[in-house]
Amino acid sequence: MKSKLLSLALLAVAAGLFASCGEGKVNITDASFEPKIVIQGTLIPGQPAAVRIMRNFPLNVRIAPDDIIVTDANAEIVDAQDNAAHRLTYNPETGFYDAGDLQVRSGRSYILEVQTTIDGRVLSARSETTVPQAGFSVLEERSVLGSRQFRQRDASGELVDFSVTFERSPGTSFYAVSVSALDADTSTFIYDNPFGDFDVDDVLNDFADYAYTFTWIQDTPLTPGQSSMDIFSFLTWFYGDYQAIVYAADNNFKDFLTTHDTVQEIDGNFHEPAFHIDGDGIGVFGSALADTVSFFVLRP
């Protein structure tokens, strides 16, 4: 798992966007493009440490998928506790840079440093993340999972949504869940639902948006204890098997996820999402604890 939740969000900011002040529209022809290092990385204890390093492009340039990935960057992750540097090596099979000997640990801080040349300019970027403290886990016996019909109701007629209950990570107040429909197909789409009238073309046009959804809660208590998060029916668009990955996330993860699609002020001015990256970088280098559960949406 390479944090699909943030991977999807990052697509919205990987191009060079430039705006006219206060006009609420994007100006392409008059923009002065600045090349940037685009970073996608989430450190999770128990999983290999890996970071994707890409580049941005002006809006009016035709982009080949292979051109987005930077394959020759000099990059390392430094464990801030012992100053041990772990060099990142590009893996062409995954498109990520791997730090094979780095064991990510809860409660520790890690620094990513990247240098590369883009469009003849030597660029560098630096970001630091602190992994949430141990203690987070999903309590399946207290969660509402298993198999249920779409928008199933209880004996009193109230909707019963899927939900996850979890032990909080001390000091962490932001929790997210990504929901993947494993059986997603036009034949398994729930056409009979209260959220709109759909046909096959509608499903195909926005297939990824229906197959991969997410939600979050924030400002939970910073102390140990239990919290719950609903997986509402508007997050499940297909019948069949689902995988839900629940994250206890650091501030870098939280700020990017909650700001990447809200970049225009009420007066029309645009601003960048919260990147927490110093130097010539955009994107996200964050960390999280993760736990995975499954559930099943039955046909009527």
Short mmCIF file of C-alpha atoms in Angstrom, two decimals:
data_model
loop_
_atom_site.label_atom_id
_atom_site.label_comp_id
_atom_site.label_asym_id
_atom_site.label_seq_id
_atom_site.Cartn_x
_atom_site.Cartn_y
_atom_site.Cartn_z
CA MET A 1 0.00 0.00 0.00
CA LYS A 2 1.50 3.37 -1.03
CA SER A 3 -1.28 5.55 0.45
CA LYS A 4 -3.78 5.61 -2.43
CA LEU A 5 -5.71 8.22 -0.46
CA LEU A 6 -3.01 10.88 -0.89
CA SER A 7 -1.97 9.60 -4.30
CA LEU A 8 -5.40 10.48 -5.73
CA ALA A 9 -5.42 13.85 -4.01
CA LEU A 10 -1.97 14.75 -5.35
CA LEU A 11 -3.16 14.52 -8.97
CA ALA A 12 -5.04 17.77 -8.41
CA VAL A 13 -1.85 19.77 -7.78
CA ALA A 14 0.83 18.11 -9.95
CA ALA A 15 0.35 20.63 -12.79
CA GLY A 16 1.51 24.25 -12.71
CA LEU A 17 -1.52 26.40 -11.83
CA PHE A 18 -1.29 30.19 -11.97
CA ALA A 19 -4.11 32.62 -11.22
CA SER A 20 -5.03 36.23 -11.83
CA CYS A 21 -5.38 38.04 -8.52
CA GLY A 22 -8.97 38.33 -7.39
CA GLU A 23 -10.48 37.36 -10.75
CA GLY A 24 -11.28 33.76 -9.90
CA LYS A 25 -9.91 32.35 -13.13
CA VAL A 26 -6.71 30.65 -14.28
CA ASN A 27 -4.41 32.60 -16.58
CA ILE A 28 -2.34 30.28 -18.77
CA THR A 29 -0.82 32.49 -21.43
CA ASP A 30 0.65 35.15 -19.12
CA ALA A 31 1.97 32.75 -16.47
CA SER A 32 5.66 32.48 -15.63
CA PHE A 33 6.12 28.77 -15.07
CA GLU A 34 8.36 27.60 -12.25
CA PRO A 35 9.51 23.98 -12.23
CA LYS A 36 8.90 22.17 -8.96
CA ILE A 37 9.75 18.83 -7.40
CA VAL A 38 6.46 17.01 -6.76
CA ILE A 39 6.64 14.69 -3.75
CA GLN A 40 4.29 11.89 -2.72
CA GLY A 41 5.29 9.98 0.38
CA THR A 42 3.61 8.55 3.46
CA LEU A 43 5.67 6.70 6.06
CA ILE A 44 3.75 3.93 7.84
CA PRO A 45 5.27 1.64 10.48
CA GLY A 46 5.44 -1.95 9.34
CA GLN A 47 5.50 -1.00 5.66
CA PRO A 48 8.47 -0.34 3.35
CA ALA A 49 9.53 3.30 3.26
CA ALA A 50 9.00 4.63 -0.26
CA VAL A 51 8.58 8.05 -1.87
CA ARG A 52 7.44 9.00 -5.37
CA ILE A 53 9.33 11.93 -6.88
CA MET A 54 7.79 13.70 -9.85
CA ARG A 55 7.78 17.09 -11.57
CA ASN A 56 5.15 19.65 -12.54
CA PHE A 57 4.28 21.01 -15.97
CA PRO A 58 2.64 24.14 -17.39
CA LEU A 59 -1.06 23.72 -18.12
CA ASN A 60 -0.66 24.17 -21.88
CA VAL A 61 1.87 21.36 -22.39
CA ARG A 62 1.02 17.88 -23.63
CA ILE A 63 2.30 15.46 -20.98
CA ALA A 64 3.37 11.85 -21.49
CA PRO A 65 2.87 9.73 -18.35
CA ASP A 66 6.52 8.64 -18.31
CA ASP A 67 7.64 12.29 -18.30
CA ILE A 68 6.02 12.98 -14.92
CA ILE A 69 8.28 10.65 -12.92
CA VAL A 70 11.77 11.88 -12.00
CA THR A 71 14.10 8.88 -12.09
CA ASP A 72 17.51 10.43 -11.37
CA ALA A 73 16.98 12.43 -8.16
CA ASN A 74 19.41 12.38 -5.26
CA ALA A 75 17.26 11.71 -2.22
CA GLU A 76 17.53 10.43 1.31
CA ILE A 77 15.46 10.08 4.46
CA VAL A 78 17.20 11.00 7.71
CA ASP A 79 16.06 9.59 11.06
CA ALA A 80 16.02 12.75 13.19
CA GLN A 81 16.64 10.79 16.39
CA ASP A 82 20.02 9.32 15.45
CA ASN A 83 20.86 11.32 12.28
CA ALA A 84 21.12 8.07 10.31
CA ALA A 85 20.73 8.79 6.59
CA HIS A 86 18.95 6.25 4.38
CA ARG A 87 19.54 6.74 0.66
CA LEU A 88 16.53 6.39 -1.62
CA THR A 89 16.94 4.25 -4.74
CA TYR A 90 14.58 4.48 -7.72
CA ASN A 91 12.59 1.31 -8.41
CA PRO A 92 11.37 1.28 -12.05
CA GLU A 93 8.86 -1.49 -11.32
CA THR A 94 6.90 0.63 -8.84
CA GLY A 95 7.82 4.20 -9.83
CA PHE A 96 8.84 4.88 -6.21
CA TYR A 97 12.19 5.53 -4.54
CA ASP A 98 12.81 2.87 -1.87
CA ALA A 99 14.68 3.19 1.41
CA GLY A 100 15.13 -0.52 1.85
CA ASP A 101 16.92 -0.50 5.21
CA LEU A 102 14.74 2.10 6.94
CA GLN A 103 12.40 0.73 9.61
CA VAL A 104 9.73 3.37 10.26
CA ARG A 105 8.81 3.62 13.94
CA SER A 106 5.95 5.25 15.77
CA GLY A 107 6.71 8.53 17.51
CA ARG A 108 9.92 9.23 15.55
CA SER A 109 10.65 12.13 13.20
CA TYR A 110 12.02 11.70 9.68
CA ILE A 111 13.45 14.26 7.26
CA LEU A 112 13.23 13.90 3.47
CA GLU A 113 15.83 15.72 1.37
CA VAL A 114 15.65 15.74 -2.43
CA GLN A 115 17.89 17.32 -5.10
CA THR A 116 17.37 17.08 -8.84
CA THR A 117 17.59 19.08 -12.07
CA ILE A 118 14.40 20.02 -13.92
CA ASP A 119 14.39 22.09 -17.11
CA GLY A 120 18.04 22.97 -16.53
CA ARG A 121 17.48 24.25 -12.99
CA VAL A 122 19.00 22.62 -9.93
CA LEU A 123 16.17 22.22 -7.40
CA SER A 124 16.05 21.01 -3.82
CA ALA A 125 13.27 20.26 -1.35
CA ARG A 126 13.11 19.30 2.31
CA SER A 127 10.27 18.10 4.54
CA GLU A 128 9.94 16.61 8.02
CA THR A 129 7.24 14.37 9.43
CA THR A 130 6.63 12.93 12.89
CA VAL A 131 4.95 9.53 12.93
CA PRO A 132 1.93 9.32 15.28
CA GLN A 133 2.46 7.47 18.55
CA ALA A 134 1.63 3.80 18.92
CA GLY A 135 -1.75 2.76 20.30
CA PHE A 136 -3.99 3.14 17.25
CA SER A 137 -5.99 0.12 16.08
CA VAL A 138 -9.46 -0.61 14.70
CA LEU A 139 -11.74 -2.49 17.10
CA GLU A 140 -13.66 -4.76 14.75
CA GLU A 141 -15.87 -6.12 17.53
CA ARG A 142 -17.15 -2.57 18.18
CA SER A 143 -17.38 -1.59 14.51
CA VAL A 144 -20.32 -2.06 12.17
CA LEU A 145 -18.87 -4.15 9.34
CA GLY A 146 -19.77 -7.56 7.93
CA SER A 147 -22.47 -7.83 5.23
CA ARG A 148 -25.37 -5.41 4.91
CA GLN A 149 -27.70 -4.20 2.22
CA PHE A 150 -27.20 -0.78 0.71
CA ARG A 151 -28.84 1.78 3.05
CA GLN A 152 -30.12 -0.99 5.32
CA ARG A 153 -32.51 0.12 8.08
CA ASP A 154 -33.03 -1.20 11.59
CA ALA A 155 -36.30 -2.27 13.19
CA SER A 156 -37.26 1.36 13.87
CA GLY A 157 -36.63 2.41 10.28
CA GLU A 158 -33.36 4.23 10.94
CA LEU A 159 -30.47 3.91 8.47
CA VAL A 160 -27.59 1.75 9.73
CA ASP A 161 -24.33 2.84 8.10
CA PHE A 162 -21.11 0.88 8.21
CA SER A 163 -18.72 2.34 10.77
CA VAL A 164 -15.30 1.78 12.32
CA THR A 165 -14.48 2.20 16.00
CA PHE A 166 -10.82 2.54 16.92
CA GLU A 167 -8.38 3.15 19.72
CA ARG A 168 -6.90 6.61 19.30
CA SER A 169 -3.19 7.37 18.95
CA PRO A 170 -2.11 9.64 21.85
CA GLY A 171 -1.49 13.17 20.55
CA THR A 172 -3.30 12.57 17.23
CA SER A 173 -6.56 14.35 16.43
CA PHE A 174 -7.06 13.47 12.73
CA TYR A 175 -8.30 10.15 11.37
CA ALA A 176 -9.16 9.28 7.77
CA VAL A 177 -10.57 6.27 5.97
CA SER A 178 -10.13 5.34 2.31
CA VAL A 179 -12.79 3.04 0.88
CA SER A 180 -12.03 0.84 -2.13
CA ALA A 181 -14.76 -1.07 -3.99
CA LEU A 182 -12.98 -4.31 -4.89
CA ASP A 183 -15.79 -5.51 -7.19
CA ALA A 184 -16.29 -2.16 -8.94
CA ASP A 185 -17.80 -2.59 -12.39
CA THR A 186 -20.63 -1.10 -14.42
CA SER A 187 -22.56 -4.32 -13.70
CA THR A 188 -22.21 -3.93 -9.91
CA PHE A 189 -22.91 -0.18 -9.72
CA ILE A 190 -25.89 0.74 -7.51
CA TYR A 191 -28.04 2.57 -10.04
CA ASP A 192 -31.07 2.65 -7.75
CA ASN A 193 -29.95 5.14 -5.12
CA PRO A 194 -31.12 8.52 -3.79
CA PHE A 195 -28.07 10.47 -4.92
CA GLY A 196 -28.97 10.91 -8.60
CA ASP A 197 -29.98 9.23 -11.84
CA PHE A 198 -27.08 7.35 -13.45
CA ASP A 199 -26.45 5.39 -16.60
CA VAL A 200 -23.42 3.38 -17.73
CA ASP A 201 -21.76 6.40 -19.36
CA ASP A 202 -22.03 8.36 -16.10
CA VAL A 203 -20.30 5.53 -14.26
CA LEU A 204 -17.51 5.20 -16.81
CA ASN A 205 -16.86 8.94 -16.96
CA ASP A 206 -16.24 9.18 -13.20
CA PHE A 207 -15.34 5.59 -12.44
CA ALA A 208 -12.40 6.29 -10.09
CA ASP A 209 -14.46 8.78 -8.07
CA TYR A 210 -17.04 6.08 -7.38
CA ALA A 211 -14.62 3.19 -6.84
CA TYR A 212 -12.29 5.05 -4.44
CA THR A 213 -13.80 7.34 -1.81
CA PHE A 214 -12.66 8.75 1.50
CA THR A 215 -13.75 10.69 4.54
CA TRP A 216 -12.22 11.87 7.80
CA ILE A 217 -12.86 13.15 11.29
CA GLN A 218 -10.75 15.73 13.11
CA ASP A 219 -10.38 17.46 16.47
CA THR A 220 -10.80 14.20 18.35
CA PRO A 221 -9.42 14.12 21.92
CA LEU A 222 -5.63 13.89 22.09
CA THR A 223 -5.82 11.40 24.92
CA PRO A 224 -6.06 7.61 24.59
CA GLY A 225 -9.59 6.31 24.18
CA GLN A 226 -12.07 5.25 21.53
CA SER A 227 -13.63 7.15 18.64
CA SER A 228 -15.85 6.11 15.74
CA MET A 229 -16.13 7.10 12.10
CA ASP A 230 -19.14 6.41 9.86
CA ILE A 231 -18.78 5.05 6.33
CA PHE A 232 -21.87 6.70 4.91
CA SER A 233 -23.83 5.21 2.03
CA PHE A 234 -22.64 7.96 -0.35
CA LEU A 235 -19.17 6.38 -0.03
CA THR A 236 -20.36 3.00 -1.36
CA TRP A 237 -21.45 3.04 -4.99
CA PHE A 238 -21.14 -0.68 -5.85
CA TYR A 239 -22.43 -3.99 -4.59
CA GLY A 240 -19.77 -6.40 -3.41
CA ASP A 241 -16.54 -6.48 -1.39
CA TYR A 242 -14.91 -3.37 0.08
CA GLN A 243 -11.57 -2.68 1.70
CA ALA A 244 -11.34 0.22 4.13
CA ILE A 245 -7.94 1.52 5.28
CA VAL A 246 -8.17 3.64 8.42
CA TYR A 247 -5.36 6.13 9.12
CA ALA A 248 -4.21 7.96 12.24
CA ALA A 249 -2.40 10.79 10.49
CA ASP A 250 0.23 13.42 11.20
CA ASN A 251 -0.24 17.14 10.48
CA ASN A 252 1.38 16.97 7.02
CA PHE A 253 -1.05 14.25 5.93
CA LYS A 254 -4.00 16.10 7.51
CA ASP A 255 -3.26 19.54 6.08
CA PHE A 256 -2.66 18.30 2.54
CA LEU A 257 -5.78 16.11 2.45
CA THR A 258 -8.03 18.87 3.80
CA THR A 259 -6.67 21.70 1.62
CA HIS A 260 -5.78 20.16 -1.75
CA ASP A 261 -9.23 20.79 -3.25
CA THR A 262 -10.07 24.09 -1.50
CA VAL A 263 -7.60 26.45 -3.13
CA GLN A 264 -9.86 29.43 -3.96
CA GLU A 265 -10.85 32.10 -1.47
CA ILE A 266 -14.30 33.70 -1.37
CA ASP A 267 -12.85 36.81 -3.08
CA GLY A 268 -11.62 34.73 -6.04
CA ASN A 269 -7.94 34.62 -5.15
CA PHE A 270 -6.17 31.28 -5.43
CA HIS A 271 -3.65 29.84 -3.01
CA GLU A 272 -1.61 26.67 -2.71
CA PRO A 273 -2.62 23.72 -0.56
CA ALA A 274 -0.67 23.26 2.67
CA PHE A 275 2.46 21.40 1.56
CA HIS A 276 4.87 21.59 4.55
CA ILE A 277 7.76 21.32 2.09
CA ASP A 278 10.66 23.78 2.16
CA GLY A 279 12.52 24.85 -0.97
CA ASP A 280 11.44 23.96 -4.50
CA GLY A 281 8.88 21.28 -3.67
CA ILE A 282 5.13 20.74 -3.66
CA GLY A 283 3.07 17.73 -2.65
CA VAL A 284 3.11 15.82 0.61
CA PHE A 285 5.58 13.98 2.81
CA GLY A 286 3.61 12.72 5.77
CA SER A 287 3.17 9.75 8.04
CA ALA A 288 0.39 7.70 9.55
CA LEU A 289 -0.54 4.55 11.38
CA ALA A 290 -2.85 2.31 9.38
CA ASP A 291 -5.26 -0.56 9.95
CA THR A 292 -7.35 -2.38 7.35
CA VAL A 293 -10.85 -3.85 7.55
CA SER A 294 -13.37 -5.18 5.05
CA PHE A 295 -17.13 -5.25 4.57
CA PHE A 296 -19.67 -6.31 1.97
CA VAL A 297 -22.62 -4.46 0.39
CA LEU A 298 -25.39 -6.92 -0.42
CA ARG A 299 -27.84 -6.66 -3.28
CA PRO A 300 -31.49 -6.27 -2.20
#
